[in-house]
Amino acid sequence: MGRGMAEPGWVFRAAGLTKIYRMGEVEVQALRGIDLELRRGELVVLLGPSGSGKSTLLNILGGLDTPTAGEVSYLERNLSTASETELTLFRRDHVGFVFQFYNLIPSLTARENVAAVTEIAKAPMKPEEALAMVGLGSRLDHFPAQLSGGEQQRVAIARAIAKNPAVLLCDEPTGALDSTTGIIVLEALEKVNRELGTLTVLITHNAGIADMADRVIRLSDGRIVEERHNTVKRVAHELSW
Amino acid sequence: MTALDLKLLRDLWHMRGQVLAIAAVIAGGVATLVMSLSTYDSLLTTRDLFYSEYRFAQVFTTLKRAPESVAQRLKEIPGVERLETRVVAVVKLEVAGFNDPVTGMLSSLPDVGMPLLNTLHLKRGRWLTPYSGDEIIVSDTFADAHGLHPGDRIHAVIHGKRKALTLVGVALSPEYVYQIAPGAMFPDFKRYGVLWMGRHALAAAYDMDGAFNNVALTLTPGTDEQAVIRRLDTLLAPYGGVGAHGRKDQFSNRFLSEELKQLQTTATVFPSIFMGVAAFLLNVVVTRLIATQREQIAILKAFGYHHAAIGWHFVKLVMAIALLGVAAGTALGMWFGNGLAGVYMELYRFPYLEYVLEPPVIFIALAVTSAAALSGTLLAVGRAIRLPPAEGMRPETPVAYRATLLERLGLQRLCSQPTRMILRHIERRPLKSLLTVFGIACAGGLMMVGNYQRGAIDFMVDVQFKHAAREDLAVTFLEPTSGRALHELAQLPGVRHVEGFRDVAANLRFGHYHYRSAIYGIQPEGVLHRSLDSELRPVAVPAGGVVLTDHLANNILHVQPGDLLTVEVLEGRRQVLQVPVLGLTRQFLGVSAYMRQDTLNELLREGDVVSGAYLSHDPGVEQDLYDRLHGRPRVLGMVAHAAAIKSFYATLGEFVLFFNMVATALAATIAFGVVYNSARIALSERGRELASLRVLGFTHGEIAYILLGELGALTLAAIPVGFAVGAGLCGILVVVFASDLYRLPLVLEPYNFALGATVVAASAMVSGWLVWRQLGRLDLVGVLKTRE
Ligand SMILES: Nc1ncnc2c1ncn2[C@@H]1O[C@H](COP(=O)(O)OP(=O)(O)OP(=O)(O)O)[C@@H](O)[C@H]1O
Ligand SMILES: [Mg+2]
């Protein structure tokens, strides 16, 4: 929606973002005051040890979760105060997700899992096209249970990019992949980022992948502990791990 | 087709076992509803059609004897549309090869042409030839019971003279849809027959030449029935009129109406209970079913599907199941309804059955089912939707288990690790466990509702014939007779005991309530015919007043002991008496008003007069005794009680059995559906957990124990709760089923409980076996790979 308007320099802006999970008497502070700006067309990599709050941050940016305190905006839209319906529309129209646990619908084939998203999108590509981009053109009619973990992950990525989203949020998209397939997937993400100017946020445990980012943000214990700009940005097929 | 619709179809196919089980629960409820209501509507429609097509009269009266010339004056009563006079005689019948006493109700037909009113539907044979002397038409029940065909001959003792009659036709009459001998409790088609004969011939035999003793008429629309009845009574009083009455008090119609009212109650209460329970179970099952889809709801939400779209998706899923259930239930209900109506047709003689299924019935079924399904769906979807998608998508956070009560009591050494898992799981979700227990309990309770009537009827018959009416034989005299006649009866060989009784037709009135019945004068110290107190102990009827059946006093006349009851005698001098109500008597079958015979004689200002006698006799003397009694001119009819009980079980019993069988089958279906669903849902809820345990090295048997142990524990807990639910539901039935004809006592036999428990336990075992097999096929690798 924001594209083409008189835009601010950032797409996402977070200030003092805090998230506390409460389970009975136990409190888990997942985010402890995050300040952040993400710009249009950027490819950002989030690094950090397990439990440092990466997924939590990504979920809040994507409108899947709301912060306990602090503000987060997407363009002129304040996500921290948005209603359920506004968040739904935001996700539907602007965000492509790749979830850490893939979260495919077990009763739908690869093609149909993608179709479930393209059917409600404004200007999607064809499910087959999206699956071809992640090298799954020949596994269209397989059910999740008939695919390997990596293949499921690629279906999840196809599902995210198929709607040509303005923002792509990927939680460990290559976690289960060998480096060859991983690179195919990263190339697909890179292509979407470059050609469509899609802001892409990518969580990974793999420091090697950080080399393809414009910016690398490192989290630890719910805080940003390091932020660096890559002066040289490598293309995906030059990476290896 | 959209991806979501595809998912819907696949999900339905994937859960087909559960889909069928849920549909079975719905079908059980809907079938009961459709069966009961369609049977009721069919019988009502058939009756009305039969009545109007065969011109059933609206006002009836009997009298001693009036010359035919009086008829003209009756026809001139304002409001009378058509009027027909008849000769009606109660006769003794002799059928070759059948030795029991047989009573016949012999009515006249016009010598030429059709009757104006109460026309016959000729089933076989032909009409009487004009002015025939010995031709008769008999009711089909009697013909069927004795295998009589046109051309057969029977004998009748009319007015003391034995006459040979030739059967020419077999017919049905709107006047005798429900055929029951006066004074009898149940229909007995072998020992009571309705016959028709030419007027001329009957009048000659019955000493009614140029006279009549029975009148039937219809009214012009808008006429005040009571006004016509009053005029009729005044005009016929000099001729021994016994008080005219409308259709409401016409014998067959009254019984039919009572039965239909009973059926209507059945048709309301049974389905309400069944549908109510089915709806509750449906709601519980659907709620849990949707809860297992929580992750998928979260995914759809994350993609930006609107709440409404997600809700609609699951509504479609559940409605598909509900519609399957309603459709199956409707088909099943129509099938049973046809069967049930067929059983009724045996009891009520209609020439045809007009089977109707009113669309509103299906609409009600749909509405109730949808409401239950939708409320459950929306509740569960709403709960899942309220979760932020980020949370819905992760595996459910390990819940906070606690040490169970047992462990806190320090008894953990008694339990193995898996047993502890079972107990903790039950304790962690107390509400869910309670709902499961209650659901299974309801299913067990339904089983008891389905089959309790049989025992209740046995008890009712036992009380009536072993405690209250213990006579072997009830003999009615042609006319009230001096008590000396009893001595003659006592002299007959084999007779052990004789007790006279005096009964008189009367209208009982209290305030604006009234009931047309009879007063029975019985012996205060009688050993054969007795009245029972509320504890079912025999009590003597006190002198100087009347004792009423509890139902008659409480629910019909609204009179209490101590009140003065107005008794309008409908015979003889037709006195209007004020009689104190002295007490109530407990009676399950029929309603009666009892007095001491001497009190009644006194009130009627007559001496020691009896209308008949109750007899007990030695075993084996029946035939000889019947023959001797038959030969006595004073004896009009006899009712043998053993035969009456047998005929009761053959008629009403057959209906009850059919209904019980169907209700029990449906209840069992529901019970199985519920138990299977509980097991199956538990499996889908815990499939991952169990698969992980398998991966860790637990055996098939061990994980089955964890899952099925819980089901077993909940089922065991549910059985006694089911007993309570069943007893409660039966209690409701007892209250709503109370009618003039009978009141079912609340007696639950051990087999009622046993059947409920057995069906629940068997359902649990079969479900357990099915789940056991599925546990064997748990996809260990798949579970680790995909996340459902
Ligand atoms: N729903 C929840 N309830 C309670 N605590 C939670 C919940 N979700 C996350 N947490 C906690 O918040 C913290 C951050 O979790 P998060 O999932 O963001 O970590 P992460 O950086 O993505 O880790 P990983 O690399 O292992 O995926 C963790 O300590 C986690 O236990
Ligand atoms: Mg994470």
JSON list of N, CA and C in Angstrom, two decimals, chain B residues 73 305 452 573:
[
{"chain": "B", "resi": 73, "resn": "ARG", "atom": "N", "xyz": [-89.29, -36.94, 15.82]},
{"chain": "B", "resi": 73, "resn": "ARG", "atom": "CA", "xyz": [-89.15, -35.81, 16.76]},
{"chain": "B", "resi": 73, "resn": "ARG", "atom": "C", "xyz": [-87.68, -35.51, 17.02]},
{"chain": "B", "resi": 305, "resn": "TYR", "atom": "N", "xyz": [-6.22, -14.99, 6.40]},
{"chain": "B", "resi": 305, "resn": "TYR", "atom": "CA", "xyz": [-7.63, -15.35, 6.23]},
{"chain": "B", "resi": 305, "resn": "TYR", "atom": "C", "xyz": [-8.43, -14.66, 7.30]},
{"chain": "B", "resi": 452, "resn": "TYR", "atom": "N", "xyz": [-36.82, -49.27, 29.41]},
{"chain": "B", "resi": 452, "resn": "TYR", "atom": "CA", "xyz": [-37.38, -49.41, 30.74]},
{"chain": "B", "resi": 452, "resn": "TYR", "atom": "C", "xyz": [-38.88, -49.76, 30.74]},
{"chain": "B", "resi": 573, "resn": "ARG", "atom": "N", "xyz": [-82.93, -44.45, 37.44]},
{"chain": "B", "resi": 573, "resn": "ARG", "atom": "CA", "xyz": [-83.62, -43.23, 37.84]},
{"chain": "B", "resi": 573, "resn": "ARG", "atom": "C", "xyz": [-82.78, -41.98, 37.62]}
]
